[in-house]
Short mmCIF file of C-alpha atoms in Angstrom, two decimals:
data_model
loop_
_atom_site.label_atom_id
_atom_site.label_comp_id
_atom_site.label_asym_id
_atom_site.label_seq_id
_atom_site.Cartn_x
_atom_site.Cartn_y
_atom_site.Cartn_z
CA UNK A 633 -18.71 -69.55 139.74
CA UNK A 634 -17.74 -73.18 139.42
CA UNK A 635 -14.51 -75.04 140.20
CA UNK A 636 -12.69 -77.06 137.53
CA UNK A 637 -9.97 -79.37 138.83
CA UNK A 638 -6.88 -81.03 137.42
CA UNK A 639 -4.56 -83.34 139.37
CA UNK A 640 -1.39 -85.35 138.80
CA UNK A 641 0.78 -87.48 141.06
CA UNK A 642 4.03 -89.31 140.43
CA UNK A 643 6.47 -91.46 142.40
CA UNK A 644 9.40 -89.29 141.26
CA UNK A 645 12.82 -90.52 140.15
CA UNK A 646 14.26 -91.81 143.44
CA UNK A 647 11.51 -93.29 145.65
CA UNK A 648 10.26 -96.84 145.13
CA UNK A 649 6.66 -96.14 146.12
CA UNK A 650 4.27 -93.21 146.14
CA UNK A 651 3.31 -92.14 149.68
CA UNK A 652 1.38 -89.13 148.36
CA UNK A 653 -2.41 -89.32 148.03
CA UNK A 654 -5.14 -86.95 146.91
CA UNK A 655 -8.89 -86.48 146.99
CA UNK A 656 -11.02 -84.94 144.26
CA UNK A 657 -14.53 -85.30 145.67
CA UNK A 658 -16.23 -81.98 144.82
CA UNK A 659 -16.48 -79.73 146.70
CA UNK A 660 -13.75 -81.45 148.76
CA UNK A 661 -10.16 -81.47 147.52
CA UNK A 662 -7.06 -82.57 149.44
CA UNK A 663 -3.40 -83.56 149.19
CA UNK A 664 -1.52 -85.68 151.74
CA UNK A 665 2.14 -86.72 151.94
CA UNK A 666 2.70 -89.77 154.13
CA UNK A 667 5.79 -90.66 156.12
CA UNK A 668 6.98 -93.61 158.15
CA UNK A 669 8.95 -95.93 155.90
CA UNK A 670 7.99 -99.19 154.17
CA UNK A 671 4.26 -98.88 153.39
CA UNK A 672 3.47 -96.89 156.54
CA UNK A 673 3.52 -93.50 154.82
CA UNK A 674 1.21 -94.72 152.08
CA UNK A 675 -1.17 -96.16 154.68
CA UNK A 676 -1.16 -92.93 156.72
CA UNK A 677 -1.94 -90.62 153.79
CA UNK A 678 -4.65 -92.83 152.32
CA UNK A 679 -6.22 -93.55 155.71
CA UNK A 680 -6.36 -89.83 156.55
CA UNK A 681 -7.95 -88.88 153.24
CA UNK A 682 -10.42 -91.77 153.34
CA UNK A 683 -11.48 -90.67 156.82
CA UNK A 684 -12.11 -87.02 155.99
CA UNK A 685 -13.89 -87.98 152.76
CA UNK A 686 -16.31 -90.29 154.53
CA UNK A 687 -16.90 -87.78 157.31
CA UNK A 688 -17.49 -85.02 154.76
CA UNK A 689 -20.06 -87.15 152.96
CA UNK A 690 -21.87 -87.69 156.27
CA UNK A 691 -22.22 -83.91 156.64
CA UNK A 692 -21.31 -83.86 160.33
CA UNK A 693 -18.82 -81.34 161.72
CA UNK A 694 -16.45 -78.82 160.21
CA UNK A 695 -13.49 -79.59 157.97
CA UNK A 696 -11.11 -78.94 160.89
CA UNK A 697 -13.07 -81.41 163.06
CA UNK A 698 -12.80 -84.00 160.31
CA UNK A 699 -9.03 -83.51 160.09
CA UNK A 700 -8.76 -83.95 163.86
CA UNK A 701 -10.78 -87.16 163.64
CA UNK A 702 -8.49 -88.34 160.85
CA UNK A 703 -5.59 -87.69 163.23
CA UNK A 704 -7.29 -89.94 165.80
CA UNK A 705 -7.73 -92.72 163.25
CA UNK A 706 -4.13 -92.62 161.98
CA UNK A 707 -2.70 -92.36 165.50
CA UNK A 708 -4.82 -95.30 166.68
CA UNK A 709 -3.72 -97.48 163.74
CA UNK A 710 -0.07 -96.64 164.41
CA UNK A 711 -0.51 -97.59 168.06
CA UNK A 712 -2.21 -100.94 167.43
CA UNK A 713 -0.18 -102.23 164.47
CA UNK A 714 3.59 -102.33 164.96
CA UNK A 715 4.11 -102.30 161.19
CA UNK A 716 2.88 -98.72 161.15
CA UNK A 717 4.40 -97.44 164.41
CA UNK A 718 5.38 -93.78 164.11
CA UNK A 719 3.64 -93.22 160.80
CA UNK A 720 2.09 -89.85 159.97
CA UNK A 721 1.13 -87.59 157.12
CA UNK A 722 0.76 -84.01 156.06
CA UNK A 723 -2.69 -82.90 154.96
CA UNK A 724 -3.88 -79.82 153.11
CA UNK A 725 -7.60 -79.90 152.40
CA UNK A 726 -9.97 -77.43 150.74
CA UNK A 727 -13.72 -77.09 150.51
CA UNK A 728 -14.78 -74.82 147.64
CA UNK A 729 -17.98 -72.81 147.38
CA UNK A 730 -19.20 -70.37 144.74
CA UNK A 731 -17.40 -67.45 146.33
CA UNK A 732 -14.71 -68.79 148.67
CA UNK A 733 -12.43 -71.65 149.58
CA UNK A 734 -11.97 -72.97 153.11
CA UNK A 735 -8.63 -74.60 153.95
CA UNK A 736 -7.54 -76.95 156.75
CA UNK A 737 -3.82 -77.63 156.99
CA UNK A 738 -1.24 -79.68 158.90
CA UNK A 739 2.40 -80.21 157.84
CA UNK A 740 4.44 -78.91 154.92
CA UNK A 741 2.26 -79.63 151.93
CA UNK A 742 1.10 -76.25 150.65
CA UNK A 743 -1.76 -74.23 149.21
CA UNK A 744 -1.09 -71.32 146.83
CA UNK A 745 -3.33 -68.71 145.24
CA UNK A 746 -2.64 -67.20 141.82
CA UNK A 747 -4.41 -63.89 141.27
CA UNK A 748 -3.62 -61.00 138.91
CA UNK A 749 -0.29 -62.55 137.88
CA UNK A 750 1.01 -63.04 141.43
CA UNK A 751 1.58 -66.24 143.42
CA UNK A 752 0.85 -66.19 147.17
CA UNK A 753 1.42 -69.02 149.64
CA UNK A 754 -1.74 -69.45 151.69
CA UNK A 755 -0.49 -71.96 154.27
CA UNK A 756 2.41 -71.97 156.72
CA UNK A 757 4.88 -74.86 156.73
CA UNK A 758 4.94 -76.68 160.06
CA UNK A 759 8.69 -77.26 159.86
CA UNK A 760 11.68 -76.48 162.04
CA UNK A 761 13.19 -74.05 159.52
CA UNK A 762 9.91 -72.18 158.97
CA UNK A 763 9.71 -71.62 162.72
CA UNK A 764 13.29 -70.31 162.58
CA UNK A 765 12.28 -67.94 159.77
CA UNK A 766 9.29 -66.68 161.75
CA UNK A 767 11.59 -66.08 164.73
CA UNK A 768 14.02 -64.09 162.56
CA UNK A 769 16.84 -66.58 163.09
CA UNK A 770 17.36 -67.28 159.39
CA UNK A 771 16.15 -65.78 156.12
CA UNK A 772 13.71 -67.40 153.70
CA UNK A 773 16.55 -67.96 151.21
CA UNK A 774 18.61 -69.68 153.92
CA UNK A 775 15.60 -71.82 154.82
CA UNK A 776 15.32 -73.04 151.22
CA UNK A 777 18.80 -74.65 151.40
CA UNK A 778 18.88 -75.54 155.11
CA UNK A 779 19.87 -79.20 155.74
CA UNK A 780 16.90 -79.63 158.11
CA UNK A 781 14.31 -77.92 155.92
CA UNK A 782 12.15 -81.06 155.79
CA UNK A 783 12.01 -81.67 159.54
CA UNK A 784 8.35 -81.44 160.56
CA UNK A 785 7.28 -80.06 163.92
CA UNK A 786 3.62 -80.89 163.32
CA UNK A 787 2.06 -83.76 161.37
CA UNK A 788 -1.19 -85.68 161.36
CA UNK A 789 -1.23 -89.02 163.22
CA UNK A 790 2.03 -88.71 165.18
CA UNK A 791 0.48 -87.38 168.40
CA UNK A 792 -2.89 -88.02 170.12
CA UNK A 793 -3.96 -84.42 169.38
CA UNK A 794 -3.09 -82.07 166.55
CA UNK A 795 -3.55 -78.35 165.97
CA UNK A 796 -5.17 -77.62 162.61
CA UNK A 797 -4.62 -74.34 160.77
CA UNK A 798 -7.77 -72.98 159.11
CA UNK A 799 -8.07 -70.30 156.42
CA UNK A 800 -10.98 -68.72 154.54
CA UNK A 801 -10.03 -67.26 151.15
CA UNK A 802 -12.46 -65.32 148.99
CA UNK A 803 -12.47 -66.40 145.35
CA UNK A 804 -12.70 -64.23 142.26
CA UNK A 805 -13.36 -65.36 138.72
CA UNK A 806 -10.02 -66.30 137.18
CA UNK A 807 -8.38 -67.27 140.48
CA UNK A 808 -6.32 -70.45 140.55
CA UNK A 809 -5.58 -72.46 143.71
CA UNK A 810 -2.77 -75.01 143.88
CA UNK A 811 -2.57 -77.75 146.51
CA UNK A 812 0.72 -79.66 146.40
CA UNK A 813 3.12 -81.89 148.31
CA UNK A 814 6.66 -80.78 149.11
CA UNK A 815 7.94 -83.04 146.35
CA UNK A 816 6.98 -80.16 144.06
CA UNK A 817 8.12 -77.18 146.14
CA UNK A 818 11.54 -78.60 147.04
CA UNK A 819 12.31 -79.19 143.37
CA UNK A 820 10.67 -76.25 141.59
CA UNK A 821 10.98 -72.58 142.56
CA UNK A 822 7.93 -70.42 143.14
CA UNK A 823 8.86 -68.35 140.07
CA UNK A 824 8.83 -71.53 137.98
CA UNK A 825 5.53 -72.65 139.50
CA UNK A 826 3.97 -69.28 138.66
CA UNK A 827 5.32 -69.40 135.10
CA UNK A 828 3.75 -72.84 134.53
CA UNK A 829 0.43 -71.80 136.04
CA UNK A 830 0.33 -68.65 133.90
CA UNK A 831 1.17 -70.61 130.75
CA UNK A 832 -1.74 -73.02 131.27
CA UNK A 833 -4.65 -70.69 132.00
CA UNK A 834 -7.95 -72.51 131.57
CA UNK A 835 -6.23 -75.92 131.47
CA UNK A 836 -5.91 -77.17 135.06
CA UNK A 837 -5.02 -80.73 134.07
CA UNK A 838 -2.27 -79.48 131.77
CA UNK A 839 -1.00 -77.30 134.63
CA UNK A 840 -0.88 -80.23 137.06
CA UNK A 841 0.91 -82.47 134.54
CA UNK A 842 3.49 -79.80 133.72
CA UNK A 843 4.23 -79.10 137.38
CA UNK A 844 4.91 -82.79 138.02
CA UNK A 845 7.13 -83.02 134.94
CA UNK A 846 9.09 -79.96 136.05
CA UNK A 847 9.76 -81.51 139.47
CA UNK A 848 10.96 -84.71 137.83
CA UNK A 849 13.23 -82.79 135.46
CA UNK A 850 14.75 -81.05 138.48
CA UNK A 851 15.65 -84.37 140.08
CA UNK A 852 12.39 -85.81 141.42
CA UNK A 853 13.91 -86.89 144.75
CA UNK A 854 10.48 -87.22 146.37
CA UNK A 855 6.91 -88.14 145.41
CA UNK A 856 5.13 -85.28 143.65
CA UNK A 857 1.46 -84.29 143.71
CA UNK A 858 -0.15 -81.17 142.23
CA UNK A 859 -3.89 -80.41 142.40
CA UNK A 860 -5.01 -77.30 140.49
CA UNK A 861 -8.40 -75.65 141.07
CA UNK A 862 -9.69 -73.00 138.66
CA UNK A 863 -12.50 -70.61 139.58
CA UNK A 864 -14.42 -70.14 136.34
CA UNK A 865 -17.55 -68.36 135.25
CA UNK A 866 -20.61 -70.56 135.40
CA UNK A 867 -23.32 -71.75 137.74
CA UNK A 868 -22.49 -74.37 140.37
CA UNK A 869 -24.56 -77.52 140.03
CA UNK A 870 -25.89 -77.57 143.60
CA UNK A 871 -26.72 -74.29 145.27
CA UNK A 872 -23.70 -72.38 146.60
CA UNK A 873 -21.43 -75.42 146.41
CA UNK A 874 -19.49 -75.64 143.18
CA UNK A 875 -19.41 -78.99 141.48
CA UNK A 876 -16.24 -79.74 139.57
CA UNK A 877 -15.85 -81.65 136.33
CA UNK A 878 -12.88 -83.79 137.33
CA UNK A 879 -10.43 -84.05 134.47
CA UNK A 880 -7.88 -85.85 136.60
CA UNK A 881 -6.56 -89.39 136.39
CA UNK A 882 -7.22 -91.02 139.78
CA UNK A 883 -4.43 -92.48 141.88
CA UNK A 884 -5.53 -96.13 141.51
CA UNK A 885 -5.54 -95.94 137.72
CA UNK A 886 -2.04 -94.44 137.70
CA UNK A 887 -0.80 -97.12 140.06
CA UNK A 888 -2.33 -99.91 137.96
CA UNK A 889 -0.67 -98.57 134.80
CA UNK A 890 2.66 -98.23 136.59
CA UNK A 891 2.68 -101.82 137.81
CA UNK A 892 1.59 -103.18 134.43
CA UNK A 893 4.46 -101.29 132.84
CA UNK A 894 6.89 -102.68 135.38
CA UNK A 895 5.63 -106.21 134.80
CA UNK A 896 6.11 -105.92 131.03
CA UNK A 897 9.43 -104.09 130.86
CA UNK A 898 10.92 -103.78 134.35
CA UNK A 899 14.52 -104.16 133.30
CA UNK A 900 14.26 -101.68 130.44
CA UNK A 901 12.47 -99.06 132.55
CA UNK A 902 14.97 -99.40 135.37
CA UNK A 903 17.91 -99.10 133.01
CA UNK A 904 16.56 -96.04 131.22
CA UNK A 905 15.54 -94.36 134.49
CA UNK A 906 18.93 -94.99 136.09
CA UNK A 907 20.79 -93.78 133.01
CA UNK A 908 18.75 -90.58 132.84
CA UNK A 909 19.09 -89.90 136.56
CA UNK A 910 22.82 -90.70 136.56
CA UNK A 911 23.30 -88.35 133.61
CA UNK A 912 21.47 -85.60 135.46
CA UNK A 913 23.48 -86.12 138.67
CA UNK A 914 26.81 -86.24 136.82
CA UNK A 915 26.11 -82.82 135.32
CA UNK A 916 25.52 -81.16 138.71
CA UNK A 917 28.29 -79.43 140.69
CA UNK A 918 28.60 -77.68 144.02
CA UNK A 919 31.21 -76.44 146.47
CA UNK A 920 31.04 -77.95 149.96
CA UNK A 921 33.09 -79.28 152.86
CA UNK A 922 35.09 -82.51 153.01
CA UNK A 923 37.15 -83.41 156.11
CA UNK A 924 37.45 -79.78 157.12
CA UNK A 925 38.55 -78.56 153.69
CA UNK A 926 36.70 -76.81 150.88
CA UNK A 927 35.98 -79.32 148.14
CA UNK A 928 34.39 -79.38 144.71
CA UNK A 929 31.64 -82.01 144.45
CA UNK A 930 30.12 -83.63 141.40
CA UNK A 931 26.45 -84.50 141.95
CA UNK A 932 23.74 -83.11 144.22
CA UNK A 933 23.89 -82.63 148.03
CA UNK A 934 21.34 -85.30 148.88
CA UNK A 935 21.39 -88.84 150.28
CA UNK A 936 17.97 -90.51 149.79
CA UNK A 937 17.81 -93.87 151.59
CA UNK A 938 21.40 -93.26 152.73
CA UNK A 939 22.70 -93.29 149.15
CA UNK A 940 25.07 -90.40 148.51
CA UNK A 941 24.32 -88.65 145.21
CA UNK A 942 27.63 -86.80 145.03
CA UNK A 943 31.37 -87.38 145.38
CA UNK A 944 34.44 -85.21 145.88
CA UNK A 945 35.96 -84.21 142.56
CA UNK A 946 38.73 -82.05 144.01
CA UNK A 947 39.95 -81.22 147.51
CA UNK A 948 41.13 -77.62 147.29
CA UNK A 949 43.03 -77.59 150.58
CA UNK A 950 41.30 -74.39 151.71
CA UNK A 951 40.36 -74.27 155.39
CA UNK A 952 36.55 -74.59 155.39
CA UNK A 953 36.21 -73.04 158.84
CA UNK A 954 38.12 -69.95 157.69
CA UNK A 955 35.98 -69.63 154.55
CA UNK A 956 32.77 -69.93 156.57
CA UNK A 957 33.85 -66.87 158.56
CA UNK A 958 33.63 -64.84 155.36
CA UNK A 959 30.28 -63.09 155.06
CA UNK A 960 30.13 -63.92 151.36
CA UNK A 961 29.94 -67.72 151.81
CA UNK A 962 27.41 -68.49 154.59
CA UNK A 963 25.97 -71.58 152.89
CA UNK A 964 29.20 -73.56 152.42
CA UNK A 965 28.24 -76.32 154.86
CA UNK A 966 25.01 -77.03 152.96
CA UNK A 967 26.68 -76.72 149.55
CA UNK A 968 26.97 -73.82 147.11
CA UNK A 969 25.51 -74.80 143.73
CA UNK A 970 27.43 -74.21 140.52
CA UNK A 971 26.31 -74.50 136.89
CA UNK A 972 29.51 -76.30 135.87
CA UNK A 973 32.88 -77.49 137.15
CA UNK A 974 34.42 -74.32 135.77
CA UNK A 975 32.04 -72.16 137.79
CA UNK A 976 32.82 -74.23 140.88
CA UNK A 977 36.53 -73.57 140.31
CA UNK A 978 35.77 -69.84 140.00
CA UNK A 979 33.90 -69.93 143.32
CA UNK A 980 36.90 -71.59 144.96
CA UNK A 981 39.26 -69.03 143.44
CA UNK A 982 37.09 -66.22 144.83
CA UNK A 983 37.28 -67.87 148.25
CA UNK A 984 41.07 -68.10 147.93
CA UNK A 985 41.34 -64.43 146.98
CA UNK A 986 39.02 -63.32 149.80
CA UNK A 987 41.08 -65.29 152.32
CA UNK A 988 44.23 -63.71 150.91
CA UNK A 989 42.76 -60.23 151.20
CA UNK A 990 41.72 -60.96 154.78
CA UNK A 991 45.23 -62.17 155.65
CA UNK A 992 46.76 -59.09 154.02
CA UNK A 993 44.46 -56.72 155.95
CA UNK A 994 45.29 -58.44 159.21
CA UNK A 995 48.98 -58.33 158.37
CA UNK A 996 48.83 -54.59 157.60
CA UNK A 997 47.01 -53.94 160.85
CA UNK A 998 49.72 -55.70 162.82
CA UNK A 999 52.55 -53.50 161.45
#
């Protein structure tokens, strides 16, 4: 078999810069999502990927060893340059052969496998909420909307040593592997990801482009990177290591085009982007908590860079603490999404009725 790759990355609709980075250096493929503010996140992700790429080319050590050495390099840079203090990055890397793929993973970027019409997550998220799920403290659905779902408990470059998860996955002809940053998975559901991957069989670049577009359509509140690897029939170019015709547009070329576009029409682009994003936000609704009362919000429950993307449309006067005691509304504090203002009003009316029923039952029991 051989591996054919497609990759796309985008800054998204909210962030000013792209801290994601990727490597397509067959048989090495990787995605990293930097963090640290200013340019620190971008430096961390690119430094980590540059390090493992150069080490891989030297042919010394395992992929996990190379990731650990990348951790040393990023941590050292953060400690010697105050501009990058505290920076770090996620990293999900894969080395493909004719019959298998070997993964090394740190953080909450992800690797998925599509086989026989099913999508399976190959990596574990190193986040606070994933640890809570593993401990049985919350459900997977609750984790998806938890306010601390993006809090990492393990990242590359933030500590002098890092534990690296390693996985070996056998490959079959027709398998598809997706490496992606959380800018995709926080915006697009796994069902939607699977639908896109199934609709683009044999077209990995089309798949990567569509995944990025879907995340942007859903709000694009973070940088987005999708790297799709297809296991196809055919002989690898060099022995048991599959060489990949790279049909991706590299990061530098995308960045150059972006800045040229900004230089030519910065005002127009900013106006159109803001108008589109504002239109999207203004058509979103959810039920949440405001000053101890249940409230209907217009917008989305997010505050990138401290900018609130929602406002109270109506304070219903319902006691939020009382509603949260109802088993039917456990996610009120994080926000209960609604398709429209009318649906939000219906949710509030259901809360009002449930509280009334509870009061009536307690009243009957007291007589």
